[in-house]
Structures are given as C-alpha cells and as structure tokens.
PDB file of C-alpha atoms in Angstrom:
ATOM      1  CA  GLN A  27      47.715  68.146  14.879  1.00  0.00           C
ATOM      2  CA  VAL A  28      44.283  68.113  15.046  1.00  0.00           C
ATOM      3  CA  GLN A  29      42.665  65.215  13.117  1.00  0.00           C
ATOM      4  CA  LEU A  30      39.157  64.342  12.462  1.00  0.00           C
ATOM      5  CA  VAL A  31      37.805  60.724  11.706  1.00  0.00           C
ATOM      6  CA  GLU A  32      34.565  60.481  10.037  1.00  0.00           C
ATOM      7  CA  SER A  33      32.883  56.519   9.869  1.00  0.00           C
ATOM      8  CA  GLY A  34      29.161  54.950   9.247  1.00  0.00           C
ATOM      9  CA  GLY A  35      28.494  55.893   5.910  1.00  0.00           C
ATOM     10  CA  GLY A  36      27.408  53.596   3.185  1.00  0.00           C
ATOM     11  CA  LEU A  37      24.756  53.027   0.605  1.00  0.00           C
ATOM     12  CA  VAL A  38      21.129  53.123   2.131  1.00  0.00           C
ATOM     13  CA  GLN A  39      17.342  53.099   0.557  1.00  0.00           C
ATOM     14  CA  PRO A  40      15.240  55.767   1.156  1.00  0.00           C
ATOM     15  CA  GLY A  41      13.108  55.817   4.011  1.00  0.00           C
ATOM     16  CA  GLY A  42      16.393  54.177   5.831  1.00  0.00           C
ATOM     17  CA  SER A  43      18.770  55.466   8.498  1.00  0.00           C
ATOM     18  CA  LEU A  44      22.280  55.558   9.376  1.00  0.00           C
ATOM     19  CA  ARG A  45      24.139  56.921  12.200  1.00  0.00           C
ATOM     20  CA  LEU A  46      27.402  58.358  11.191  1.00  0.00           C
ATOM     21  CA  SER A  47      30.648  59.447  13.923  1.00  0.00           C
ATOM     22  CA  CYS A  48      33.058  61.646  14.120  1.00  0.00           C
ATOM     23  CA  THR A  49      36.276  60.999  16.282  1.00  0.00           C
ATOM     24  CA  ALA A  50      38.428  63.946  17.133  1.00  0.00           C
ATOM     25  CA  SER A  51      41.956  63.706  18.356  1.00  0.00           C
ATOM     26  CA  GLY A  52      44.648  66.486  19.017  1.00  0.00           C
ATOM     27  CA  LEU A  53      41.815  68.839  20.373  1.00  0.00           C
ATOM     28  CA  THR A  54      40.590  69.727  24.029  1.00  0.00           C
ATOM     29  CA  PHE A  55      36.808  68.445  22.100  1.00  0.00           C
ATOM     30  CA  ILE A  56      34.609  69.742  24.948  1.00  0.00           C
ATOM     31  CA  ARG A  57      35.280  73.233  24.713  1.00  0.00           C
ATOM     32  CA  TYR A  58      34.259  73.231  20.646  1.00  0.00           C
ATOM     33  CA  PRO A  59      31.039  73.787  19.156  1.00  0.00           C
ATOM     34  CA  MET A  60      31.184  70.967  16.347  1.00  0.00           C
ATOM     35  CA  GLY A  61      29.360  70.620  13.282  1.00  0.00           C
ATOM     36  CA  TRP A  62      28.743  68.080  10.174  1.00  0.00           C
ATOM     37  CA  TYR A  63      28.570  69.466   6.716  1.00  0.00           C
ATOM     38  CA  ARG A  64      28.304  67.702   3.505  1.00  0.00           C
ATOM     39  CA  GLN A  65      29.064  68.513   0.159  1.00  0.00           C
ATOM     40  CA  ALA A  66      27.110  66.971  -2.783  1.00  0.00           C
ATOM     41  CA  PRO A  67      29.269  66.639  -6.459  1.00  0.00           C
ATOM     42  CA  GLY A  68      28.588  69.670  -8.114  1.00  0.00           C
ATOM     43  CA  LYS A  69      27.485  71.330  -4.954  1.00  0.00           C
ATOM     44  CA  GLU A  70      29.758  73.726  -1.946  1.00  0.00           C
ATOM     45  CA  ARG A  71      30.009  72.385   1.071  1.00  0.00           C
ATOM     46  CA  GLU A  72      26.670  73.088   3.496  1.00  0.00           C
ATOM     47  CA  LEU A  73      26.390  72.995   7.511  1.00  0.00           C
ATOM     48  CA  VAL A  74      23.568  70.548   8.014  1.00  0.00           C
ATOM     49  CA  ALA A  75      23.829  70.800  12.117  1.00  0.00           C
ATOM     50  CA  MET A  76      25.663  72.131  14.927  1.00  0.00           C
ATOM     51  CA  ILE A  77      26.198  71.577  18.732  1.00  0.00           C
ATOM     52  CA  THR A  78      27.506  73.893  21.693  1.00  0.00           C
ATOM     53  CA  SER A  79      29.945  73.131  23.856  1.00  0.00           C
ATOM     54  CA  PRO A  80      29.631  70.969  25.829  1.00  0.00           C
ATOM     55  CA  GLY A  81      26.371  70.322  24.155  1.00  0.00           C
ATOM     56  CA  ALA A  82      23.525  71.874  25.624  1.00  0.00           C
ATOM     57  CA  ARG A  83      22.110  73.780  22.333  1.00  0.00           C
ATOM     58  CA  THR A  84      21.791  72.291  18.552  1.00  0.00           C
ATOM     59  CA  ASN A  85      20.723  73.773  15.148  1.00  0.00           C
ATOM     60  CA  TYR A  86      19.590  72.435  11.792  1.00  0.00           C
ATOM     61  CA  ALA A  87      19.553  73.438   8.295  1.00  0.00           C
ATOM     62  CA  ASP A  88      15.720  73.354   7.098  1.00  0.00           C
ATOM     63  CA  SER A  89      16.212  70.375   4.903  1.00  0.00           C
ATOM     64  CA  VAL A  90      16.800  68.138   7.622  1.00  0.00           C
ATOM     65  CA  LYS A  91      15.016  69.293  10.647  1.00  0.00           C
ATOM     66  CA  GLY A  92      12.930  66.682  12.201  1.00  0.00           C
ATOM     67  CA  ARG A  93      15.327  64.014  10.710  1.00  0.00           C
ATOM     68  CA  PHE A  94      18.648  64.303  11.651  1.00  0.00           C
ATOM     69  CA  THR A  95      19.983  64.620  15.215  1.00  0.00           C
ATOM     70  CA  ILE A  96      23.101  66.021  16.181  1.00  0.00           C
ATOM     71  CA  SER A  97      25.380  64.539  19.763  1.00  0.00           C
ATOM     72  CA  ARG A  98      28.041  64.386  21.186  1.00  0.00           C
ATOM     73  CA  ASP A  99      30.145  62.332  23.619  1.00  0.00           C
ATOM     74  CA  ASN A 100      32.453  64.607  24.965  1.00  0.00           C
ATOM     75  CA  ASP A 101      34.424  61.771  27.420  1.00  0.00           C
ATOM     76  CA  LYS A 102      34.868  59.903  24.000  1.00  0.00           C
ATOM     77  CA  SER A 103      35.767  63.077  22.253  1.00  0.00           C
ATOM     78  CA  THR A 104      33.305  61.427  19.992  1.00  0.00           C
ATOM     79  CA  LEU A 105      30.667  63.443  17.556  1.00  0.00           C
ATOM     80  CA  TYR A 106      27.537  61.831  16.304  1.00  0.00           C
ATOM     81  CA  LEU A 107      24.857  62.366  13.149  1.00  0.00           C
ATOM     82  CA  GLN A 108      21.572  60.408  13.674  1.00  0.00           C
ATOM     83  CA  MET A 109      19.865  60.056  10.002  1.00  0.00           C
ATOM     84  CA  ASN A 110      16.416  59.038   9.350  1.00  0.00           C
ATOM     85  CA  ASN A 111      13.994  58.856   6.858  1.00  0.00           C
ATOM     86  CA  LEU A 112      16.876  59.464   4.218  1.00  0.00           C
ATOM     87  CA  LYS A 113      16.072  60.628   0.614  1.00  0.00           C
ATOM     88  CA  SER A 114      17.840  60.873  -1.886  1.00  0.00           C
ATOM     89  CA  ASP A 115      18.700  64.575  -1.652  1.00  0.00           C
ATOM     90  CA  ASP A 116      20.483  63.576   1.296  1.00  0.00           C
ATOM     91  CA  THR A 117      23.597  61.635  -0.921  1.00  0.00           C
ATOM     92  CA  ALA A 118      27.015  63.167   0.266  1.00  0.00           C
ATOM     93  CA  VAL A 119      30.174  63.085   1.667  1.00  0.00           C
ATOM     94  CA  TYR A 120      29.618  64.068   5.385  1.00  0.00           C
ATOM     95  CA  TYR A 121      32.384  66.084   7.055  1.00  0.00           C
ATOM     96  CA  CYS A 122      32.881  67.071  10.700  1.00  0.00           C
ATOM     97  CA  ASN A 123      34.488  69.967  12.425  1.00  0.00           C
ATOM     98  CA  ALA A 124      35.410  72.011  14.861  1.00  0.00           C
ATOM     99  CA  LEU A 125      33.697  75.581  15.148  1.00  0.00           C
ATOM    100  CA  ASP A 126      34.694  78.964  16.528  1.00  0.00           C
ATOM    101  CA  GLY A 127      33.512  81.093  18.498  1.00  0.00           C
ATOM    102  CA  GLY A 128      31.579  82.516  15.131  1.00  0.00           C
ATOM    103  CA  GLY A 129      30.485  79.312  13.825  1.00  0.00           C
ATOM    104  CA  VAL A 130      33.000  79.572  11.481  1.00  0.00           C
ATOM    105  CA  PRO A 131      34.261  75.884  10.885  1.00  0.00           C
ATOM    106  CA  TYR A 132      38.525  75.585  11.567  1.00  0.00           C
ATOM    107  CA  ASP A 133      40.890  73.988   8.699  1.00  0.00           C
ATOM    108  CA  TYR A 134      40.351  70.743   9.826  1.00  0.00           C
ATOM    109  CA  TRP A 135      38.748  68.574   7.595  1.00  0.00           C
ATOM    110  CA  GLY A 136      39.023  65.044   7.105  1.00  0.00           C
ATOM    111  CA  GLN A 137      38.505  62.734   4.785  1.00  0.00           C
ATOM    112  CA  GLY A 138      35.243  62.607   5.243  1.00  0.00           C
ATOM    113  CA  THR A 139      32.131  59.778   5.057  1.00  0.00           C
ATOM    114  CA  GLN A 140      29.924  58.632   1.819  1.00  0.00           C
ATOM    115  CA  VAL A 141      26.249  58.904   2.243  1.00  0.00           C
ATOM    116  CA  THR A 142      24.527  57.166  -0.513  1.00  0.00           C
ATOM    117  CA  VAL A 143      21.012  57.011  -0.660  1.00  0.00           C
ATOM    118  CA  SER A 144      19.202  54.726  -3.484  1.00  0.00           C
ATOM    119  CA  SER A 145      17.000  52.001  -4.611  1.00  0.00           C
TER     120      SER A 145
END
C-alpha cells in the first residue's frame, strides 16, 4: 500500500526558512509527478508546487514563486520543499502526493506536517 510521510514542519519566525521532506513507499516513485499541497484553517487544500517525473520541470503557485523550491531524490523516493522568506500566510498543514497524468492527486494523503509562521 502507498504511504507518504511528511516531515520537517515547525514554528518559524517571518522571514525564516524550513525544508520539508516527504518519503514515499509502496509506489515506483520515479514514475510519478509529485506535488506539495497545503491547507490552512478554514480554507481548501491548495497546490503549492509540483514537479514532473523524473524531475525536469517544476511549477509553483503565484503566492510562493521565488520563495519555495520543490525537488526530488528519486534514489531515495523522497520529495522536498525548501521554503524561504516565510510569511504568516504560509501557515498551514503541508501534504505531499503523487499526481496522475492530468495533474490530479491520487487518494494517498498522509498526515501532513504543520508549518506555523509567527513572531
């Protein structure tokens, strides 16, 4: 069965940085485009960044362009999200997921990792 485990979240001050990791098991990682999503309290889950397989192209939500970088290590079946210059609006639970050919996430949601940006 597919398992996605996110880690690396925490409490950080505005302007700070965090690096999230997502370790995948139960799927052939290199075959799948992957995405980072986030869900803030009272809001719908949104796609933050995605990366193709094996990793030639990336795409970002306008709100994080220039601040976040998505990457992947296919040998380690791990997805990363480097987040710099964090803002209070980035506060959310962050999830990773595999995407189908149409960019739709599979129903593989993990527990997510909480990111809180606050002074």
